Amino acid sequence: MMKAAIQTETFLNYDRIRNLSRVAKPSKTRIEEILEKGKILNGLSTEEAAELLAVDDKESIDHLLSTASYVKKEIYGKRMVLFAPLYAGNHCTNNCLYCGFRAANKDIHRIKLNMDQIRQDTESLIREGHKRVLLLSGESGHYPLSYTLDAIAAVYSAEVNGSRIRRVNVEIAPMDIEDFKTLKKANIGTYTCFQETYDPELYKIYHPTGKKSDYSYRLNVMHRAMEAGLDDVGVGVLFGLADYRFEVIALMEHAADLEKKFGCGPHTVSVPRLEPAPGSAISEEVPFPVSDDDFRKIVAVIRIAMPYTGIILSTRESEDIRNELFQYGVSQVSAGSRTTPGGYSLTGEEENKQFSLGDHRSLEEVINDLTDGGFIPSFCTGCYRKGRVGNDFMDLAKPGLIKHFCMPNGLVSFAEYLSDYAPENLKKKGFNLIDKITADAGSGEIGTLISDSIERVKNGERDIYL
């Protein structure tokens, strides 16, 4: 991997970002020109994305959404990756004004799971059919790196009837390079950390105390992680803390700087909106509200501008908006989520959650709805386990080749779920969808490979991937 000296100063030009966030709405001719460029699948410049963010009429937004749908289909096909967050603890020394875990919230019961409890929670997820977990905790001395490493090992060690979690992604406090080198050895997938807001002045207001109040240290965390050798990183902002146009443009600049310095941008972008959280007044009156129409536009612009980056949508959002955004660029979703430590196996207390959920469907219900929509619910971890990560993943994604792995692997992992966990009605519907997609693939090499792999699953073989 290419090495880069880590900056102590910001790599963002805030005047430029603010100016771009105020550009006027482009003409219909210009919109058409930008969207046609987007269909080439080489992404957009920050300036072009800024113009699309200024679009506000229904006709142009519908055109934007249809283009995003086209881009997603061309890159990823119909697969939708599923995962669940697992909260190891909610102690926190930061005082983020929007978060239920913040240090000043005295009404919350602080919980730190031990390794047996983490295994219990993981086993509950395995029994539902999950294969991918995002491990999280508050940012506190209660959770040193040694604890996180033990927690990762505990998740991987959990087993139910021969089934295990196959990929652990991690969302923990920013660290120094040497600690990231240690984390890399723990067999993690993606390291995720949100900037929350890229606006440095507003950041100070929302993060008055705690280590997280150091804007620059957090902003440069992905540079340190990639300098340490981590292949896949995930970025994101919490929409509602600042002007959404500013945030999207800054996020794109962040991704571009990683690409410039390391030859590879972020693996994923998360797009949460601020939701009510226990003990947080600011979460009840969102400073910069993002409407559903603007949220659709955000997802579509990111998909077109960053076509090879996974877009993650959490259960903060409602069932309806999630089902809709599956069409327009989202490629990974959490399902059956709990935001309370021990929420899958212990008695969860409502006041101990990090934020409120908008989608309360179980994993089975989400999969049922995805199947009705013609999507492939995927638990695939093939790229990660085959070493197709970082630059290697992008080398396949950019020519449009990654879907030739995503689609077969997604179908096989879906067949596993149907065989092992689905009720009879979902099993029948799911295998009908698999048969249809397999038939559409034809009798060539890919179609034959899928048919053979599905048959192996039906005969009891597991963990098949390309």
Coordinates of C-alpha atoms in Angstrom, one line a residue:
M1 CA 0.0 0.0 0.0
M2 CA 1.2 3.5 -0.8
K3 CA 2.4 5.4 2.3
A4 CA 1.5 8.9 3.2
A5 CA 2.6 11.4 5.8
I6 CA -0.3 12.0 8.1
Q7 CA -1.4 15.7 8.2
T8 CA -1.8 17.6 11.4
E9 CA -3.7 20.3 9.6
T10 CA -7.0 19.8 7.8
F11 CA -7.0 18.7 4.2
L12 CA -10.4 20.4 3.6
N13 CA -10.8 23.8 2.1
Y14 CA -13.8 25.1 4.0
D15 CA -14.3 28.3 1.9
R16 CA -14.4 26.2 -1.2
I17 CA -16.9 23.8 0.3
R18 CA -19.2 26.5 1.6
N19 CA -19.1 28.2 -1.8
L20 CA -20.0 24.9 -3.5
S21 CA -22.8 24.3 -1.0
R22 CA -24.4 27.5 -2.2
V23 CA -24.3 27.0 -6.0
A24 CA -27.4 27.9 -7.9
K25 CA -29.7 25.3 -9.3
P26 CA -28.4 24.2 -12.7
S27 CA -30.4 24.3 -16.0
K28 CA -32.2 21.2 -17.1
T29 CA -29.7 20.9 -19.9
R30 CA -26.8 20.9 -17.4
I31 CA -28.6 18.4 -15.2
E32 CA -29.0 16.1 -18.1
E33 CA -25.3 16.5 -19.0
I34 CA -24.2 15.6 -15.5
L35 CA -26.5 12.6 -15.2
E36 CA -25.4 11.3 -18.5
K37 CA -21.8 11.5 -17.3
G38 CA -22.9 9.6 -14.1
K39 CA -24.2 6.7 -16.2
I40 CA -20.6 6.1 -17.5
L41 CA -19.9 4.9 -13.9
N42 CA -16.7 6.9 -13.4
G43 CA -18.2 9.1 -10.7
L44 CA -18.6 12.9 -10.6
S45 CA -16.5 15.8 -9.5
T46 CA -17.3 17.6 -6.3
E47 CA -18.5 20.6 -8.4
E48 CA -20.9 18.4 -10.4
A49 CA -22.2 16.8 -7.2
A50 CA -22.8 20.2 -5.7
E51 CA -24.9 21.2 -8.7
L52 CA -27.1 18.1 -8.3
L53 CA -27.5 18.9 -4.6
A54 CA -29.1 22.2 -5.7
V55 CA -31.8 20.5 -7.7
D56 CA -35.2 21.0 -6.1
D57 CA -38.0 20.4 -8.7
K58 CA -39.8 17.0 -8.8
E59 CA -39.0 16.2 -12.5
S60 CA -35.3 16.7 -12.0
I61 CA -35.2 14.8 -8.7
D62 CA -37.1 11.9 -10.3
H63 CA -34.5 11.9 -13.1
L64 CA -31.7 11.9 -10.4
L65 CA -33.3 9.0 -8.6
S66 CA -33.7 6.9 -11.8
T67 CA -30.0 7.5 -12.7
A68 CA -28.9 6.5 -9.2
S69 CA -31.0 3.3 -9.6
Y70 CA -29.3 2.6 -12.9
V71 CA -25.8 3.1 -11.4
K72 CA -26.5 0.9 -8.4
K73 CA -27.9 -1.9 -10.6
E74 CA -24.9 -1.7 -13.0
I75 CA -22.3 -1.9 -10.1
Y76 CA -23.9 -4.1 -7.5
G77 CA -26.9 -5.7 -9.3
K78 CA -29.9 -6.6 -7.0
R79 CA -28.0 -7.7 -3.9
M80 CA -28.5 -6.1 -0.5
V81 CA -26.0 -6.9 2.2
L82 CA -27.5 -7.4 5.7
F83 CA -25.8 -7.0 9.1
A84 CA -26.6 -6.2 12.7
P85 CA -24.9 -3.8 15.2
L86 CA -23.7 -5.3 18.5
Y87 CA -23.2 -2.8 21.3
A88 CA -20.6 -4.0 23.8
G89 CA -21.1 -1.1 26.2
N90 CA -22.4 2.5 26.7
H91 CA -19.9 4.1 29.0
C92 CA -18.7 7.3 27.4
T93 CA -16.4 10.2 28.4
N94 CA -17.6 12.4 25.5
N95 CA -20.5 14.8 25.8
C96 CA -22.0 14.7 22.3
L97 CA -25.2 16.7 22.6
Y98 CA -27.1 14.5 20.2
C99 CA -26.3 11.0 21.8
G100 CA -28.0 9.0 24.5
F101 CA -24.6 7.6 25.6
R102 CA -23.2 11.1 26.4
A103 CA -21.4 11.5 29.7
A104 CA -23.8 14.1 31.0
N105 CA -26.8 11.8 30.7
K106 CA -27.4 10.7 34.3
D107 CA -30.6 8.8 33.6
I108 CA -28.9 6.1 31.6
H109 CA -27.8 2.8 33.2
R110 CA -24.2 2.2 32.2
I111 CA -23.5 -1.3 30.9
K112 CA -20.3 -3.1 29.9
L113 CA -20.7 -6.6 28.5
N114 CA -18.3 -9.2 29.6
M115 CA -17.0 -11.8 27.0
D116 CA -19.7 -14.4 28.0
Q117 CA -22.4 -11.8 27.5
I118 CA -21.0 -10.8 24.1
R119 CA -21.0 -14.4 23.1
Q120 CA -24.6 -14.7 24.2
D121 CA -25.7 -11.7 22.2
T122 CA -23.8 -13.0 19.2
E123 CA -25.5 -16.4 19.6
S124 CA -28.9 -14.7 19.5
L125 CA -27.9 -13.0 16.2
I126 CA -26.7 -16.3 14.8
R127 CA -30.0 -18.0 15.7
E128 CA -31.8 -15.3 13.6
G129 CA -29.5 -16.0 10.6
H130 CA -27.0 -13.2 10.8
K131 CA -23.5 -13.7 9.5
R132 CA -22.1 -10.1 9.7
V133 CA -21.8 -7.9 12.8
L134 CA -20.8 -4.4 13.5
L135 CA -19.2 -4.2 16.9
L136 CA -19.6 -0.8 18.7
S137 CA -19.0 0.7 22.2
G138 CA -19.0 4.1 23.8
E139 CA -15.7 6.0 23.7
S140 CA -14.3 5.5 27.2
G141 CA -11.4 4.0 29.1
H142 CA -13.8 1.2 30.0
Y143 CA -13.1 -0.1 26.4
P144 CA -9.3 -0.2 25.8
L145 CA -8.0 -1.8 22.7
S146 CA -7.4 -5.0 24.6
Y147 CA -11.1 -5.2 25.5
T148 CA -12.1 -4.6 21.8
L149 CA -9.7 -7.4 20.7
D150 CA -11.2 -9.8 23.2
A151 CA -14.7 -8.8 22.1
I152 CA -13.9 -9.4 18.5
A153 CA -12.5 -12.9 19.4
A154 CA -15.7 -13.5 21.5
V155 CA -17.9 -12.7 18.5
Y156 CA -16.0 -15.0 16.2
S157 CA -15.9 -17.8 18.8
A158 CA -19.7 -17.9 19.2
E159 CA -21.3 -20.9 17.5
V160 CA -24.8 -22.3 17.1
N161 CA -25.4 -25.6 15.4
G162 CA -22.2 -25.1 13.4
S163 CA -23.0 -21.6 12.3
R164 CA -20.8 -18.6 13.2
I165 CA -20.4 -14.9 12.4
R166 CA -18.2 -14.6 9.3
R167 CA -17.3 -10.9 9.4
V168 CA -16.9 -8.4 12.2
N169 CA -16.7 -4.8 11.3
V170 CA -15.7 -2.4 14.0
E171 CA -16.9 1.1 15.0
I172 CA -14.8 2.4 17.9
A173 CA -13.0 5.5 19.0
P174 CA -10.2 6.9 16.8
M175 CA -6.7 5.6 17.6
D176 CA -3.1 6.2 16.8
I177 CA -1.3 4.4 14.0
E178 CA 0.3 1.7 16.2
D179 CA -3.0 0.7 17.7
F180 CA -4.5 0.5 14.3
K181 CA -1.7 -1.9 13.3
T182 CA -2.7 -4.1 16.3
L183 CA -6.4 -3.9 15.3
K184 CA -5.6 -5.0 11.8
K185 CA -4.2 -8.3 13.1
A186 CA -7.6 -9.1 14.7
N187 CA -9.2 -10.2 11.4
I188 CA -11.7 -7.3 11.2
G189 CA -13.5 -6.3 8.1
T190 CA -14.2 -2.5 7.8
Y191 CA -13.2 0.1 10.4
T192 CA -15.9 2.7 10.6
C193 CA -15.9 6.1 12.2
F194 CA -18.2 9.0 11.5
Q195 CA -17.1 12.6 11.5
E196 CA -20.6 13.5 12.6
T197 CA -20.3 17.0 11.1
Y198 CA -17.5 18.4 8.9
D199 CA -18.4 22.0 9.9
P200 CA -15.6 22.8 12.4
E201 CA -17.5 25.6 14.2
L202 CA -20.6 23.5 14.7
Y203 CA -18.5 20.5 15.7
K204 CA -17.2 22.5 18.7
I205 CA -20.8 23.3 19.8
Y206 CA -22.0 19.7 19.5
H207 CA -18.8 18.2 21.2
P208 CA -18.0 20.4 24.1
T209 CA -16.0 18.0 26.2
G210 CA -14.2 14.7 25.9
K211 CA -11.5 13.5 23.6
K212 CA -14.0 13.6 20.7
S213 CA -14.0 17.4 21.0
D214 CA -10.7 17.3 19.1
Y215 CA -12.0 17.9 15.6
S216 CA -8.7 17.4 13.8
Y217 CA -7.8 14.2 15.5
R218 CA -11.1 12.7 14.4
L219 CA -11.0 14.1 10.9
N220 CA -7.6 12.5 10.3
V221 CA -8.5 9.1 11.8
M222 CA -9.0 7.4 8.4
H223 CA -5.6 8.6 7.2
R224 CA -4.0 7.0 10.3
A225 CA -6.0 3.8 9.8
M226 CA -4.9 3.4 6.2
E227 CA -1.4 4.4 7.1
A228 CA -1.5 1.5 9.5
G229 CA -2.5 -0.9 6.7
L230 CA -6.2 -1.2 7.2
D231 CA -7.7 -2.0 3.8
D232 CA -11.3 -1.0 4.2
V233 CA -12.6 2.1 6.1
G234 CA -16.1 3.5 6.4
V235 CA -17.0 7.2 6.8
G236 CA -20.2 9.0 7.5
V237 CA -21.9 12.1 8.8
L238 CA -24.9 12.5 11.0
F239 CA -27.3 14.5 8.9
G240 CA -29.2 17.2 10.7
L241 CA -26.2 18.7 12.5
A242 CA -25.3 21.1 9.6
D243 CA -26.4 22.0 6.1
Y244 CA -26.6 18.8 4.2
R245 CA -25.1 20.2 1.1
F246 CA -22.0 21.3 3.0
E247 CA -21.8 17.8 4.6
V248 CA -22.0 15.8 1.3
I249 CA -19.5 18.0 -0.4
A250 CA -17.0 17.8 2.5
L251 CA -17.5 14.0 2.7
M252 CA -16.7 13.7 -1.0
E253 CA -13.6 15.8 -0.4
H254 CA -12.6 13.5 2.4
A255 CA -13.0 10.5 0.2
A256 CA -11.0 12.2 -2.6
D257 CA -8.1 12.9 -0.3
L258 CA -8.0 9.2 0.8
E259 CA -8.0 8.2 -2.8
K260 CA -5.2 10.6 -3.6
K261 CA -3.0 9.6 -0.8
F262 CA -3.6 5.8 -0.6
G263 CA -5.0 4.9 -4.0
C264 CA -8.3 3.9 -2.5
G265 CA -11.2 5.8 -1.0
P266 CA -13.7 4.6 1.7
H267 CA -15.3 1.2 1.3
T268 CA -18.6 2.5 2.7
V269 CA -20.4 5.7 3.4
S270 CA -23.1 5.8 6.1
V271 CA -26.0 8.3 5.9
P272 CA -27.8 8.4 9.3
R273 CA -30.2 11.2 10.1
L274 CA -30.4 12.6 13.6
E275 CA -33.1 10.8 15.6
P276 CA -34.4 11.3 19.2
A277 CA -32.1 10.0 21.9
P278 CA -32.6 9.7 25.6
G279 CA -31.5 12.8 27.5
S280 CA -30.7 14.8 24.4
A281 CA -32.8 18.0 23.8
I282 CA -31.0 18.7 20.5
S283 CA -32.1 15.5 19.0
E284 CA -35.7 16.5 19.7
E285 CA -35.4 19.7 17.7
V286 CA -33.0 19.0 14.9
P287 CA -30.8 22.0 14.1
F288 CA -30.7 21.4 10.3
P289 CA -33.7 19.2 9.5
V290 CA -33.4 17.0 6.4
S291 CA -36.7 16.2 4.7
D292 CA -37.4 12.9 3.1
D293 CA -37.1 14.5 -0.3
D294 CA -33.7 15.9 0.5
F295 CA -32.7 12.6 2.0
R296 CA -33.6 10.8 -1.2
K297 CA -31.5 13.3 -3.1
I298 CA -28.5 12.9 -0.7
V299 CA -28.5 9.1 -1.3
A300 CA -28.9 9.4 -5.0
V301 CA -26.1 12.0 -5.4
I302 CA -23.7 10.0 -3.3
R303 CA -24.5 6.8 -5.4
I304 CA -23.9 8.6 -8.7
A305 CA -20.8 10.6 -7.5
M306 CA -19.2 7.6 -5.7
P307 CA -20.5 4.6 -7.7
Y308 CA -18.2 2.0 -6.2
T309 CA -18.7 2.9 -2.5
G310 CA -21.2 1.0 -0.4
I311 CA -24.0 3.1 1.1
I312 CA -25.2 2.0 4.5
L313 CA -28.7 2.8 5.8
S314 CA -29.5 2.0 9.4
T315 CA -32.7 1.2 11.2
R316 CA -32.9 4.9 12.3
E317 CA -35.1 5.3 9.2
S318 CA -38.6 4.1 8.8
E319 CA -39.6 0.9 7.0
D320 CA -41.2 2.9 4.2
I321 CA -38.2 5.2 3.5
R322 CA -35.8 2.2 3.7
N323 CA -37.8 0.2 1.3
E324 CA -37.8 3.1 -1.1
L325 CA -34.1 3.9 -0.8
F326 CA -33.1 0.3 -1.5
Q327 CA -34.0 1.2 -5.1
Y328 CA -31.9 4.4 -5.3
G329 CA -28.4 3.5 -4.1
V330 CA -28.3 1.9 -0.7
S331 CA -26.3 -1.3 -0.8
Q332 CA -26.0 -2.3 2.9
V333 CA -28.7 -2.3 5.7
S334 CA -28.9 -3.2 9.3
A335 CA -31.8 -5.4 10.2
G336 CA -33.5 -6.4 13.5
S337 CA -31.2 -3.9 15.3
R338 CA -30.9 -3.1 18.9
T339 CA -28.9 0.0 20.2
T340 CA -28.7 -1.2 23.8
P341 CA -25.8 -3.3 25.1
G342 CA -27.1 -6.8 25.5
G343 CA -30.2 -5.9 23.5
Y344 CA -30.4 -9.3 21.7
S345 CA -30.0 -11.6 24.7
L346 CA -30.4 -9.6 28.0
T347 CA -33.4 -7.6 29.2
G348 CA -32.9 -4.3 27.3
E349 CA -34.0 -1.1 29.1
E350 CA -35.4 1.6 26.8
E351 CA -33.6 4.4 28.4
N352 CA -30.2 2.7 27.8
K353 CA -30.4 3.0 24.0
Q354 CA -28.1 5.2 21.9
F355 CA -31.0 6.5 19.7
S356 CA -34.5 5.7 18.6
L357 CA -35.2 3.2 15.9
G358 CA -37.5 3.9 13.0
D359 CA -37.6 0.4 11.5
H360 CA -38.6 -2.3 14.1
R361 CA -38.9 -5.2 11.7
S362 CA -37.1 -8.4 12.5
L363 CA -34.4 -9.8 10.2
E364 CA -37.0 -12.2 8.8
E365 CA -39.5 -9.4 8.0
V366 CA -36.8 -7.3 6.3
I367 CA -35.7 -10.3 4.2
N368 CA -39.4 -11.1 3.3
D369 CA -39.9 -7.5 2.1
L370 CA -36.5 -7.5 0.1
T371 CA -37.6 -10.7 -1.6
D372 CA -40.9 -9.2 -2.5
G373 CA -39.0 -6.3 -4.1
G374 CA -36.8 -8.7 -6.2
F375 CA -33.7 -8.0 -4.1
I376 CA -31.1 -10.6 -3.1
P377 CA -30.7 -10.5 0.7
S378 CA -27.0 -11.2 1.0
F379 CA -24.8 -12.3 3.9
C380 CA -21.9 -12.7 1.6
T381 CA -18.3 -12.3 3.0
G382 CA -16.6 -13.8 0.0
C383 CA -14.6 -10.7 -1.0
Y384 CA -13.3 -10.2 2.5
R385 CA -12.3 -13.8 2.9
K386 CA -10.8 -14.0 -0.5
G387 CA -8.7 -10.9 0.0
R388 CA -10.7 -8.8 -2.5
V389 CA -10.5 -5.7 -0.2
G390 CA -9.2 -2.2 -0.5
N391 CA -7.6 -1.6 -3.9
D392 CA -8.2 -5.1 -5.1
F393 CA -12.0 -4.6 -4.6
M394 CA -11.9 -1.4 -6.4
D395 CA -10.0 -2.9 -9.3
L396 CA -12.9 -5.2 -9.8
A397 CA -15.6 -2.7 -9.0
K398 CA -14.5 0.0 -11.4
P399 CA -14.7 -2.1 -14.6
G400 CA -18.1 -3.4 -13.4
L401 CA -16.8 -6.9 -12.6
I402 CA -17.6 -7.1 -8.9
K403 CA -21.3 -7.9 -9.5
H404 CA -20.2 -11.2 -11.1
F405 CA -19.0 -12.1 -7.6
C406 CA -21.7 -10.3 -5.6
M407 CA -24.6 -11.8 -7.3
P408 CA -23.6 -15.5 -7.1
N409 CA -22.2 -15.2 -3.6
G410 CA -25.3 -13.3 -2.5
L411 CA -27.6 -15.9 -3.9
V412 CA -25.7 -18.8 -2.2
S413 CA -25.7 -17.0 1.2
F414 CA -29.4 -16.3 0.7
A415 CA -30.0 -20.0 0.0
E416 CA -28.2 -20.8 3.2
Y417 CA -30.5 -18.5 5.2
L418 CA -33.6 -20.0 3.5
S419 CA -32.6 -23.5 4.2
D420 CA -31.6 -23.0 7.8
Y421 CA -33.8 -20.2 9.2
A422 CA -36.7 -19.2 7.0
P423 CA -40.4 -20.3 7.6
E424 CA -41.9 -22.4 4.8
N425 CA -43.7 -19.5 3.0
L426 CA -40.5 -17.4 2.8
K427 CA -38.4 -20.4 1.9
K428 CA -40.7 -21.1 -1.1
K429 CA -40.8 -17.4 -2.2
G430 CA -37.0 -17.1 -1.8
F431 CA -36.1 -20.1 -3.8
N432 CA -38.5 -19.0 -6.5
L433 CA -36.6 -15.7 -6.7
I434 CA -33.3 -17.6 -6.8
D435 CA -34.5 -19.8 -9.6
K436 CA -35.7 -16.8 -11.6
I437 CA -32.4 -14.9 -11.2
T438 CA -30.4 -18.1 -12.0
A439 CA -32.5 -18.6 -15.2
D440 CA -31.9 -14.9 -16.1
A441 CA -28.1 -15.6 -15.8
G442 CA -28.4 -18.1 -18.6
S443 CA -26.7 -21.4 -19.2
G444 CA -23.2 -20.0 -19.3
E445 CA -20.4 -20.3 -16.7
I446 CA -22.0 -18.0 -14.1
G447 CA -25.5 -19.6 -14.4
T448 CA -24.0 -23.1 -14.1
L449 CA -21.9 -22.1 -11.2
I450 CA -24.9 -20.7 -9.4
S451 CA -27.1 -23.7 -10.0
D452 CA -24.3 -26.1 -8.8
S453 CA -23.7 -24.0 -5.7
I454 CA -27.4 -23.8 -4.8
E455 CA -27.7 -27.5 -5.2
R456 CA -24.8 -28.0 -2.8
V457 CA -26.5 -25.8 -0.3
K458 CA -29.7 -27.8 -0.5
N459 CA -27.6 -31.0 0.0
G460 CA -26.3 -29.5 3.3
E461 CA -23.0 -27.9 2.3
R462 CA -22.3 -24.5 3.8
D463 CA -20.1 -21.5 3.4
I464 CA -19.6 -21.7 -0.3
Y465 CA -18.2 -18.6 -2.0
L466 CA -16.3 -17.4 -5.0

